[in-house]
mmCIF file of C-alpha atoms in Angstrom:
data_model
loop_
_atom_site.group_PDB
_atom_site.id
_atom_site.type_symbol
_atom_site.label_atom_id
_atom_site.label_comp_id
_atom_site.label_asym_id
_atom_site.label_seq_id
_atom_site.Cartn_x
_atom_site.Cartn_y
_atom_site.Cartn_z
ATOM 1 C CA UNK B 1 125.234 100.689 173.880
ATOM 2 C CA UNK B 2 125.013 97.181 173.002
ATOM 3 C CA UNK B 3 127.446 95.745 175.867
ATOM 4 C CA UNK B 4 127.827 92.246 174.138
ATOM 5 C CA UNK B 5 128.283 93.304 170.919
ATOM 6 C CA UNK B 6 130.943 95.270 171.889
ATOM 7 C CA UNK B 7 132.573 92.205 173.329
ATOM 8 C CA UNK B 8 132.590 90.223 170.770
ATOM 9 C CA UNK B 9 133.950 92.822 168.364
ATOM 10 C CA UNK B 10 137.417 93.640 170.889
ATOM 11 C CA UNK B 11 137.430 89.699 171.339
ATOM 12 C CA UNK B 12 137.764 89.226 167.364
ATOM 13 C CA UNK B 13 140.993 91.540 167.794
ATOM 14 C CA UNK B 14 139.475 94.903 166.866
ATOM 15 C CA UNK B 15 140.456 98.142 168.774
ATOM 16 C CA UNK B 16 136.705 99.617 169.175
ATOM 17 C CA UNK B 17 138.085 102.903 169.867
ATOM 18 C CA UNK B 18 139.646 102.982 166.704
ATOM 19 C CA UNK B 19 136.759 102.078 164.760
ATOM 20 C CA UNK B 20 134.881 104.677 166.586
ATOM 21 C CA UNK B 21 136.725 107.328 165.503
ATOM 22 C CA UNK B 22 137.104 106.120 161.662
ATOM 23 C CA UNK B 23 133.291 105.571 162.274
ATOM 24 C CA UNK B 24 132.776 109.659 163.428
ATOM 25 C CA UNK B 25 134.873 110.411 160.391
ATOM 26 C CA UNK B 26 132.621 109.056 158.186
ATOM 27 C CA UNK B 27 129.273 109.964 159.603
ATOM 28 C CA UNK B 28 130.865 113.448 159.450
ATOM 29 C CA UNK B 29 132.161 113.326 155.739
ATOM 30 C CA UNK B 30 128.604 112.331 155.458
ATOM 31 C CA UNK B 31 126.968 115.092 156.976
ATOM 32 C CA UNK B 32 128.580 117.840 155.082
ATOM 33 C CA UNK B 33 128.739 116.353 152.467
ATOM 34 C CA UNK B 34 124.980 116.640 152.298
ATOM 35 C CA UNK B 35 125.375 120.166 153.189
ATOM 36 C CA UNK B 36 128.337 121.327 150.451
ATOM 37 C CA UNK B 37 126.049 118.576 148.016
ATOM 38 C CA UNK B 38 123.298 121.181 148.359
ATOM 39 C CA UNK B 39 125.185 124.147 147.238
ATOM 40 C CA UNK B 40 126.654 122.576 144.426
ATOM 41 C CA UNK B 41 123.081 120.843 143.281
ATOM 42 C CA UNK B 42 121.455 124.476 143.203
ATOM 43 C CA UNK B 43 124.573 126.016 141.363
ATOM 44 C CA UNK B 44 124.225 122.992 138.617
ATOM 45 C CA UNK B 45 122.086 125.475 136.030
ATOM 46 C CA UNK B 46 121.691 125.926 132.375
ATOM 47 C CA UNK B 47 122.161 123.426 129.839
ATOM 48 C CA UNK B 48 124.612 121.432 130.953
ATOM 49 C CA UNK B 49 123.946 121.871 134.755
ATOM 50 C CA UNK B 50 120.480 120.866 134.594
ATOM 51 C CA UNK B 51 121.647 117.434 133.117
ATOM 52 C CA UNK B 52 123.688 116.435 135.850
ATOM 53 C CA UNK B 53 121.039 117.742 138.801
ATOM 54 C CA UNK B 54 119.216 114.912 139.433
ATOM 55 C CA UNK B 55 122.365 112.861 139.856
ATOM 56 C CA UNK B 56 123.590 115.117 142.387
ATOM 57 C CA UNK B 57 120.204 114.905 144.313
ATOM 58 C CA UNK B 58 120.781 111.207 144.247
ATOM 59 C CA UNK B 59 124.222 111.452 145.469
ATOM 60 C CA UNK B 60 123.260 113.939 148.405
ATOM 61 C CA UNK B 61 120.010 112.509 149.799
ATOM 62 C CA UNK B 62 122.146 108.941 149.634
ATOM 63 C CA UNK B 63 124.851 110.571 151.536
ATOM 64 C CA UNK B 64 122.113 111.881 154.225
ATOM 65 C CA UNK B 65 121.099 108.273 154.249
ATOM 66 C CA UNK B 66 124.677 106.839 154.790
ATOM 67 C CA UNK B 67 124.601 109.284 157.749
ATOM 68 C CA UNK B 68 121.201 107.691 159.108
ATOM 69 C CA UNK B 69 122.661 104.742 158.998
ATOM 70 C CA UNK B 70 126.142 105.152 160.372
ATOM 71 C CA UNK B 71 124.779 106.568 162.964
ATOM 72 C CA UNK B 72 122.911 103.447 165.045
ATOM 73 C CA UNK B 73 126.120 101.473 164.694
ATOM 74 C CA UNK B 74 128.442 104.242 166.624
ATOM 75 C CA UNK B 75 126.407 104.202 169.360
ATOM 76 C CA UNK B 76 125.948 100.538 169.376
ATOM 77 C CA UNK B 77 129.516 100.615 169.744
ATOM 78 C CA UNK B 78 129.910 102.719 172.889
ATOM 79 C CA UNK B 79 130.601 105.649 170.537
ATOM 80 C CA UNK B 80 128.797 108.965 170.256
ATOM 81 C CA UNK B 81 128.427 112.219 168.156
ATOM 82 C CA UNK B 82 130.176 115.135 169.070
ATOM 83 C CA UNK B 83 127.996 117.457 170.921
ATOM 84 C CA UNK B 84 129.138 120.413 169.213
ATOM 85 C CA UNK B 85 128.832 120.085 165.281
ATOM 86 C CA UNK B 86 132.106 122.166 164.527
ATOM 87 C CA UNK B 87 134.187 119.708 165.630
ATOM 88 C CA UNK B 88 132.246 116.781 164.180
ATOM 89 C CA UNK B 89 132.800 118.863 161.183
ATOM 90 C CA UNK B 90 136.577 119.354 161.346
ATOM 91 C CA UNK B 91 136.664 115.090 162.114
ATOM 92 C CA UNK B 92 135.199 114.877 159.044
ATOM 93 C CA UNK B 93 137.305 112.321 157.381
ATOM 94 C CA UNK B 94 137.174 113.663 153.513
ATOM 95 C CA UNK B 95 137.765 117.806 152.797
ATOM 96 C CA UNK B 96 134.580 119.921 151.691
ATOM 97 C CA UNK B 97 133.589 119.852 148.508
ATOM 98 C CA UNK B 98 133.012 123.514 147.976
ATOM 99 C CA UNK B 99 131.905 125.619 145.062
ATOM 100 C CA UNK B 100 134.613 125.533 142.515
ATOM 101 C CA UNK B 101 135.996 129.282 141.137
ATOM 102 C CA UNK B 102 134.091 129.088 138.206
ATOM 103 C CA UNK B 103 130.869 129.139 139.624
ATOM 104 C CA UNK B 104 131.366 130.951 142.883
ATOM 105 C CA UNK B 105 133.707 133.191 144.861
ATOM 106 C CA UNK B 106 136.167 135.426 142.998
ATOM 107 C CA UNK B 107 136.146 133.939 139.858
ATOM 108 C CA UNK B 108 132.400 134.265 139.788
ATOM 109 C CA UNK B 109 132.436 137.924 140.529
ATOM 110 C CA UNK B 110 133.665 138.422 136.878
ATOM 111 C CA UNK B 111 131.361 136.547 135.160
ATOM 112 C CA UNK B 112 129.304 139.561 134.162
ATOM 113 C CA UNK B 113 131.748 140.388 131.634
ATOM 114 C CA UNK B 114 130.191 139.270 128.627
ATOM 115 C CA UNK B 115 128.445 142.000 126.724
ATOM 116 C CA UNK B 116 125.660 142.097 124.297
ATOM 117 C CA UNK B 117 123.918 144.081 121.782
ATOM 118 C CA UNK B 118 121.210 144.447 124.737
ATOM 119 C CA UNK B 119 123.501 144.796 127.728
ATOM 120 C CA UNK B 120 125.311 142.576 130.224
ATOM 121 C CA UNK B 121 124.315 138.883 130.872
ATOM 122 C CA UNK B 122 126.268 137.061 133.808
ATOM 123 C CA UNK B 123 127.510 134.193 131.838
ATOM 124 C CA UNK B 124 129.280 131.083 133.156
ATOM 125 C CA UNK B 125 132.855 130.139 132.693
ATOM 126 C CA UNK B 126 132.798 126.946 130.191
ATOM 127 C CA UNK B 127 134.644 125.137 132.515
ATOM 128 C CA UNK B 128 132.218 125.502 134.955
ATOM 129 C CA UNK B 129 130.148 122.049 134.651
ATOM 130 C CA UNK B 130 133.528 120.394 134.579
ATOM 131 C CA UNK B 131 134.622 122.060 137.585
ATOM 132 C CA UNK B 132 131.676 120.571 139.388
ATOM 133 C CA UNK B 133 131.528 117.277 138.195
ATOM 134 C CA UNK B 134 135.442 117.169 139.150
ATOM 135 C CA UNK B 135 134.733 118.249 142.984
ATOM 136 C CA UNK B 136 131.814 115.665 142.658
ATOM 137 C CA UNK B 137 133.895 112.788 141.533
ATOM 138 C CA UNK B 138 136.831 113.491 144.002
ATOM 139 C CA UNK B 139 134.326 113.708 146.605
ATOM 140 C CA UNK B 140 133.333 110.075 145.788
ATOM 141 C CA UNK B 141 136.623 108.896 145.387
ATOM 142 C CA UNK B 142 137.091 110.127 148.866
ATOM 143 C CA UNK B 143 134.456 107.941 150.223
ATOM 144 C CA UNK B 144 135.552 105.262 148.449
ATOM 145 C CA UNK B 145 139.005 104.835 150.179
ATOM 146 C CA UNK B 146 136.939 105.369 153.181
ATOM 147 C CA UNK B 147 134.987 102.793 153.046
ATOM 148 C CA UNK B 148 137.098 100.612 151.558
ATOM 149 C CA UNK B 149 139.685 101.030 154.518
ATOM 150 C CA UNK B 150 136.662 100.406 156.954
ATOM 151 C CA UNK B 151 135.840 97.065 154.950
ATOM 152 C CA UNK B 152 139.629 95.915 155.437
ATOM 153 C CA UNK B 153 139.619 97.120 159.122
ATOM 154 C CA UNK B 154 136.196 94.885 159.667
ATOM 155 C CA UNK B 155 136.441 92.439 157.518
ATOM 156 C CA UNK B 156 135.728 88.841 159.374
ATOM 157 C CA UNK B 157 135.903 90.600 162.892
ATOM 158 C CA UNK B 158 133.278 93.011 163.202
ATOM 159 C CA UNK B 159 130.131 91.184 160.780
ATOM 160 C CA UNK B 160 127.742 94.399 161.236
ATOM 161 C CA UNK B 161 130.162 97.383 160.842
ATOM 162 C CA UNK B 162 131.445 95.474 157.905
ATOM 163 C CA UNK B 163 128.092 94.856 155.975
ATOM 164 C CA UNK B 164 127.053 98.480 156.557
ATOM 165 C CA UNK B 165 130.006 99.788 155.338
ATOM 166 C CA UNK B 166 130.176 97.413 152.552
ATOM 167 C CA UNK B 167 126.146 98.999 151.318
ATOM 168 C CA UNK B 168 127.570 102.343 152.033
ATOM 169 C CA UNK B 169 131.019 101.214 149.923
ATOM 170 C CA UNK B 170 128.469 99.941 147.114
ATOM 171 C CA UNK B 171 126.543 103.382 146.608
ATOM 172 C CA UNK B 172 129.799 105.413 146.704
ATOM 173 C CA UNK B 173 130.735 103.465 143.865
ATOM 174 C CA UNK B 174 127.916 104.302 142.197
ATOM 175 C CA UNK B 175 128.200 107.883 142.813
ATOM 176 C CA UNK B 176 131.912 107.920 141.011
ATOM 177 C CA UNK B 177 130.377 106.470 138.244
ATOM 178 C CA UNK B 178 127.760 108.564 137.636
ATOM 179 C CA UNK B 179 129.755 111.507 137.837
ATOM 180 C CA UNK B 180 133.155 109.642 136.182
ATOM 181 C CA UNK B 181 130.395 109.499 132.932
ATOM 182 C CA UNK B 182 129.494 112.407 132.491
ATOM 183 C CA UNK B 183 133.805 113.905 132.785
ATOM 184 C CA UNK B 184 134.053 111.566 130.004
ATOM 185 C CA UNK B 185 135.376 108.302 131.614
ATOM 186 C CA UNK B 186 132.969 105.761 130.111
ATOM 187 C CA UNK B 187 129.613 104.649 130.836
ATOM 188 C CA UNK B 188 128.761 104.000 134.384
ATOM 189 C CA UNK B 189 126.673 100.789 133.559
ATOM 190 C CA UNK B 190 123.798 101.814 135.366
ATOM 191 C CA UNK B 191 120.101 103.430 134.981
ATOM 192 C CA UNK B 192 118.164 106.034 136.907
ATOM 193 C CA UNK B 193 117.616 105.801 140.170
ATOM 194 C CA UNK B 194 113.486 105.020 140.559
ATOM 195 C CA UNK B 195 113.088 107.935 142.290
ATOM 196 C CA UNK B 196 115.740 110.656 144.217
ATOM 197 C CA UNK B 197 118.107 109.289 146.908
ATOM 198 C CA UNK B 198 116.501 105.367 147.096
ATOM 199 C CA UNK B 199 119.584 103.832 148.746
ATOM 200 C CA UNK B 200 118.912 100.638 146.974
ATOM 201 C CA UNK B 201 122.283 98.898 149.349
ATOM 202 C CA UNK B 202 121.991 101.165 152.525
ATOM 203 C CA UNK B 203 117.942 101.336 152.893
ATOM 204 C CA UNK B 204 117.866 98.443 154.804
ATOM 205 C CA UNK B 205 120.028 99.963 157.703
ATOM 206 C CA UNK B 206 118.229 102.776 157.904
ATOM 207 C CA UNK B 207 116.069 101.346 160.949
ATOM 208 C CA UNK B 208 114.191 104.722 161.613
ATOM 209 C CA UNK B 209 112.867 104.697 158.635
ATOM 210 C CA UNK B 210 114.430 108.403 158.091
ATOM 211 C CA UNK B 211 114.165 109.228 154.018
ATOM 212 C CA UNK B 212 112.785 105.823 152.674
ATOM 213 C CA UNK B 213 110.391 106.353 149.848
ATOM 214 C CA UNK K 1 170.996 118.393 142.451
ATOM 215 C CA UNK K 2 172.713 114.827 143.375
ATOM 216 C CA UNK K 3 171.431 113.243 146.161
ATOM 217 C CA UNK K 4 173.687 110.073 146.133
ATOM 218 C CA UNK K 5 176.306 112.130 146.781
ATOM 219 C CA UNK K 6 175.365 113.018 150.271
ATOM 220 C CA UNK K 7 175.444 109.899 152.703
ATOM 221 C CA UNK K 8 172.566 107.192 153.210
ATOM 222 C CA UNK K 9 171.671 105.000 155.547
ATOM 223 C CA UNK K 10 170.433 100.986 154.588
ATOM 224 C CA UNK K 11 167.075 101.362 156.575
ATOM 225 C CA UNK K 12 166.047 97.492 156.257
ATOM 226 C CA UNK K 13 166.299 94.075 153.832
ATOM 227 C CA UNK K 14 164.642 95.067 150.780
ATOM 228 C CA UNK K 15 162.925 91.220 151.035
ATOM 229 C CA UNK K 16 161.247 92.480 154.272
ATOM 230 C CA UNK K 17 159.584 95.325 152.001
ATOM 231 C CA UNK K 18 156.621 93.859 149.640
ATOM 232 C CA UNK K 19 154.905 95.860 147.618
ATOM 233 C CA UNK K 20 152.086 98.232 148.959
ATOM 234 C CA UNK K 21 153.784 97.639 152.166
ATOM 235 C CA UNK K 22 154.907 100.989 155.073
ATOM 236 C CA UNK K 23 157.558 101.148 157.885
ATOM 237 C CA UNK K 24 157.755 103.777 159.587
ATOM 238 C CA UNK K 25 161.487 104.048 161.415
ATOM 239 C CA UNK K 26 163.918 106.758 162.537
ATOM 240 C CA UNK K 27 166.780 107.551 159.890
ATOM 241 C CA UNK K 28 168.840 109.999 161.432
ATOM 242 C CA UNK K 29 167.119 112.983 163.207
ATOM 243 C CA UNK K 30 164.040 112.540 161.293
ATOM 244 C CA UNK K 31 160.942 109.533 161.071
ATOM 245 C CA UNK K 32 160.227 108.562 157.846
ATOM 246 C CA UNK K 33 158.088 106.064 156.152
ATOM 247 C CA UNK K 34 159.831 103.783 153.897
ATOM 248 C CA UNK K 35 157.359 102.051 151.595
ATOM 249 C CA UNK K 36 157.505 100.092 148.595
ATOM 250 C CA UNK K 37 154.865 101.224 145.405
ATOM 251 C CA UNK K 38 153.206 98.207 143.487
ATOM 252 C CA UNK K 39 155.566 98.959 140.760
ATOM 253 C CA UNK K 40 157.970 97.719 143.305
ATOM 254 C CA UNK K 41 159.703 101.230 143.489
ATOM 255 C CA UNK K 42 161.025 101.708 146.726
ATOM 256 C CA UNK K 43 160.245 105.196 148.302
ATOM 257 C CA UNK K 44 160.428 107.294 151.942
ATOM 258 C CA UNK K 45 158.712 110.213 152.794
ATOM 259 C CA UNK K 46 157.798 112.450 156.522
ATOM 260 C CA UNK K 47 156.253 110.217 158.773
ATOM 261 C CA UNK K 48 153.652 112.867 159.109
ATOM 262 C CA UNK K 49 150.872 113.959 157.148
ATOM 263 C CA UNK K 50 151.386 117.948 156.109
ATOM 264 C CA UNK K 51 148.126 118.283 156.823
ATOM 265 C CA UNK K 52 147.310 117.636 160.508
ATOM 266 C CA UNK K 53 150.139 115.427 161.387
ATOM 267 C CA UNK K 54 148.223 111.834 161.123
ATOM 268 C CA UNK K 55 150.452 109.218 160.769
ATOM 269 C CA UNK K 56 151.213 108.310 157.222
ATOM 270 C CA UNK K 57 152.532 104.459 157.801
ATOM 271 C CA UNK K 58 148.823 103.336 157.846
ATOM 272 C CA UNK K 59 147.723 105.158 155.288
ATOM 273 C CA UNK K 60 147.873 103.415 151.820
ATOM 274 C CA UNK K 61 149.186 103.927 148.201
ATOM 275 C CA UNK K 62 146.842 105.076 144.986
ATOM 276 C CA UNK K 63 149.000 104.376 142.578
ATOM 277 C CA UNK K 64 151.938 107.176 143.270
ATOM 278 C CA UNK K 65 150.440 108.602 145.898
ATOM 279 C CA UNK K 66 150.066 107.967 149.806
ATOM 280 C CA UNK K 67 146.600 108.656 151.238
ATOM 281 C CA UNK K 68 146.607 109.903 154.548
ATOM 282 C CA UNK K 69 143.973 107.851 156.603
ATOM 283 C CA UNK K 70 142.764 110.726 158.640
ATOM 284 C CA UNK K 71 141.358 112.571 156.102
ATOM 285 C CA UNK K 72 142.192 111.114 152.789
ATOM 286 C CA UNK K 73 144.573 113.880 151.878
ATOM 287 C CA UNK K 74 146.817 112.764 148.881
ATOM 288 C CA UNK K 75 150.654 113.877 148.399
ATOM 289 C CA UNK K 76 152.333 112.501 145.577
ATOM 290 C CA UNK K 77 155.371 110.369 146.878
ATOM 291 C CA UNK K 78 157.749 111.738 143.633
ATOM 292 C CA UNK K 79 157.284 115.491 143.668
ATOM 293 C CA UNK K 80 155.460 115.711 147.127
ATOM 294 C CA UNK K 81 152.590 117.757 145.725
ATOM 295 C CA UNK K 82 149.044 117.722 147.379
ATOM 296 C CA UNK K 83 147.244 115.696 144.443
ATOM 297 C CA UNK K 84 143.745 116.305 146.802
ATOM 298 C CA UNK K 85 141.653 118.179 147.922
ATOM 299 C CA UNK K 86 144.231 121.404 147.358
ATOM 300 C CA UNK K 87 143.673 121.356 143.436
ATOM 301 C CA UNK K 88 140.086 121.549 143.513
ATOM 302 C CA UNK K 89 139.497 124.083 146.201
ATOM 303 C CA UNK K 90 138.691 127.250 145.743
ATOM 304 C CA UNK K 91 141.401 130.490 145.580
ATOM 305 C CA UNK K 92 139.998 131.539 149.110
ATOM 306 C CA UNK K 93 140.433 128.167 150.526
ATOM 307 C CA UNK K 94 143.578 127.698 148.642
ATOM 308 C CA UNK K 95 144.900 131.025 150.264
ATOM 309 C CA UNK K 96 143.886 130.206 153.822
ATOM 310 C CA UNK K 97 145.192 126.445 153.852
ATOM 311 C CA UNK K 98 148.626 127.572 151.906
ATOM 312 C CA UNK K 99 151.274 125.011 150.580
ATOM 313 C CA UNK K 100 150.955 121.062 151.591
ATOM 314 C CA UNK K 101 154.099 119.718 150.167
ATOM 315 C CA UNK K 102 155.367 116.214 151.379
ATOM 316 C CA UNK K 103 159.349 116.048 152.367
ATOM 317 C CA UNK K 104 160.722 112.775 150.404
ATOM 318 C CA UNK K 105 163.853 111.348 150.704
ATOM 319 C CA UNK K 106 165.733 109.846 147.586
ATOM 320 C CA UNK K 107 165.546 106.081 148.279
ATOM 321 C CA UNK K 108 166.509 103.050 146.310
ATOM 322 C CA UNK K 109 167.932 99.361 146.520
ATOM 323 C CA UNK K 110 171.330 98.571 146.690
ATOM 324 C CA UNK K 111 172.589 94.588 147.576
ATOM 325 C CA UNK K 112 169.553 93.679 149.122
ATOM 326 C CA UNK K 113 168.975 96.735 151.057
ATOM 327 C CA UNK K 114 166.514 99.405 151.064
ATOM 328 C CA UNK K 115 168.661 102.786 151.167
ATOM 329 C CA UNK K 116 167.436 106.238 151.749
ATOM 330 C CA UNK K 117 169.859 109.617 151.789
ATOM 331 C CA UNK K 118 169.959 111.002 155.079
ATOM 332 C CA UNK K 119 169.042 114.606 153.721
ATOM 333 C CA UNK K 120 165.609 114.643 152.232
ATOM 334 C CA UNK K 121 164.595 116.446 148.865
ATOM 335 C CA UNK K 122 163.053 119.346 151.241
ATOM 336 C CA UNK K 123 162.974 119.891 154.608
ATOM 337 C CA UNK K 124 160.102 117.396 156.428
ATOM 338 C CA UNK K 125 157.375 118.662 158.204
ATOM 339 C CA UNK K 126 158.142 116.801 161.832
ATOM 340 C CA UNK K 127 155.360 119.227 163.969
ATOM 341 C CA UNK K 128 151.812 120.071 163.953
ATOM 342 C CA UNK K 129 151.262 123.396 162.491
ATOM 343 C CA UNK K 130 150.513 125.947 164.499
ATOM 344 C CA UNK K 131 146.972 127.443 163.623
#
């Protein structure tokens, strides 16, 4: 724990505690977000899926990286991660992004429906890739008010939670973007990432080193 | 129904009320949140998320909707319907979380006062659920 840089952060008028536990929330929307990111990046298939894959590798290796770095700062703080994940999972401050119905659960259980001159092929529901993309973008969106509401809680008190969270803020933005593009939305303004999960804003707080290229 | 028929209470000076602001105060037996949309709507709702019971007043508004800060849950303040995550989860999940429905009360402005009826549009959730 950094004892003075705790100080200063109460004496600029900031409840620590509270930013502890919006800090938590966040490092554990982060974590499994990673984890439900990973199901939903190896159930984006076929034409369409395979389009949007690489994206969705961005977006989950940068959230793994936005975990990285949220983490230093907690502790910093006075903070620390549950020891038990399941409730660092339920803290979580956005929901999980699980598998929609049209590509898992019930709904997938009748996708072998379709039949052929040469049997039964499993075939996806055509809203499938929109399903996705629609758990993907909310996701974001989550993250976004998340950040955003740790920006306005840090903003001109606390100089180191706020510049992390403003790199984190900047990649989440990103992320909507990416996936607002492909639901039709308009163009997201940006390229390719140079290679899969670069954290172009967060890198630099990722003092272990943990994931950089 | 006609909910200006039942009684209401003036809750505070509509001039106290800017838009995008929350107050959370007691109107009768139940806390609300009276807020004011950027549209300059005035609204009031449970004090308490549906979800896990966070407190609503510092949440914010997306457009018509209040966003619990806990965990970013959105209700829409008109119809009270969960606007996210409920629609995009899947039948299992949707089955084992059930209904989130926020309890609104009819509120407008009337000579410089924010009123709300005292009987909301359905009943508020005022407890934690019991899981």
């Amino acid at each position: 724990m950094g004892k003075v840089a705790r100080q200063v952060v109460e004496a600029a008028g900031i409840n620590v505690n509270e930013l502890l536990t919006k800090l938590v929330a966040a490092a554990g929307a982060e974590f499994t977000t990673f984890y439900y990111y990973t199901i939903l990046r190896v159930n984006s298939i076929g034409l369409e899926g395979e389009g949007i894959k690489e994206i969705i590798e961005d977006a989950r290796i940068e959230d793994r990286n936005h975990f990285e770095a949220l983490v230093p700062r907690i502790y910093e703080l006075g903070g620390k991660l549950p020891d038990d994940i399941r409730p660092f999972a339920d803290q979580a401050g956005c929901p999980d992004a699980y598998l929609p119905d049209t590509l898992g659960g019930v709904a997938a259980e009748r996708r072998g429906a379709g039949r052929t001159t040469f049997g039964e092929y499993p075939g996806r529901q055509p809203s499938s890739v929109q399903d996705l993309l629609t758990v993907l973008v909310e996701a974001e969106r989550c993250a976004i008010r998340t950040y955003t509401d740790i920006c306005h809680y840090t903003f001109g008190k606390d100089h180191r939670t706020y510049e992390l969270a403003l790199a984190i803020l900047n990649e989440e933005i990103e992320h909507e973007a990416w996936f607002s593009e492909f639901l039709g939305e308009g163009p997201s303004g940006h390229f390719r990432r140079g290679s899969p999960g670069v954290s172009p804003y967060v890198a630099r707080y990722m003092t272990a080193d943990v994931g950089r290229q | 129904m006609e909910p200006w028929r039942d009684e209401y209470v003036h809750v505070m000076p509509a001039a106290e009320l800017a838009p995008g602001q929350l107050h959370e105060l007691q109107a009768g037996e139940h806390r609300v949140v009276v807020g004011r949309l950027l549209s300059g709507e005035p609204v009031a709702f449970q004090a308490l998320c549906p979800h896990e019971a966070a407190s609503l007043v510092e949440g914010h508004f997306h457009g018509p909707a209040i966003d619990c800060p806990r965990h970013h849950y959105l209700f829409d303040v008109h119809s009270g319907d969960n606007l996210f995550p409920l629609p995009l989860y899947p039948m299992w999940k949707r089955a084992q979380v059930g209904d989130l429905r926020l309890g609104r009360f009819p509120a407008t402005e009337r000579e410089g006062w924010i009123v709300i009826a005292r009987n909301p549009y359905s009943e508020p959730f005022d407890r934690p659920p019991e899981r």
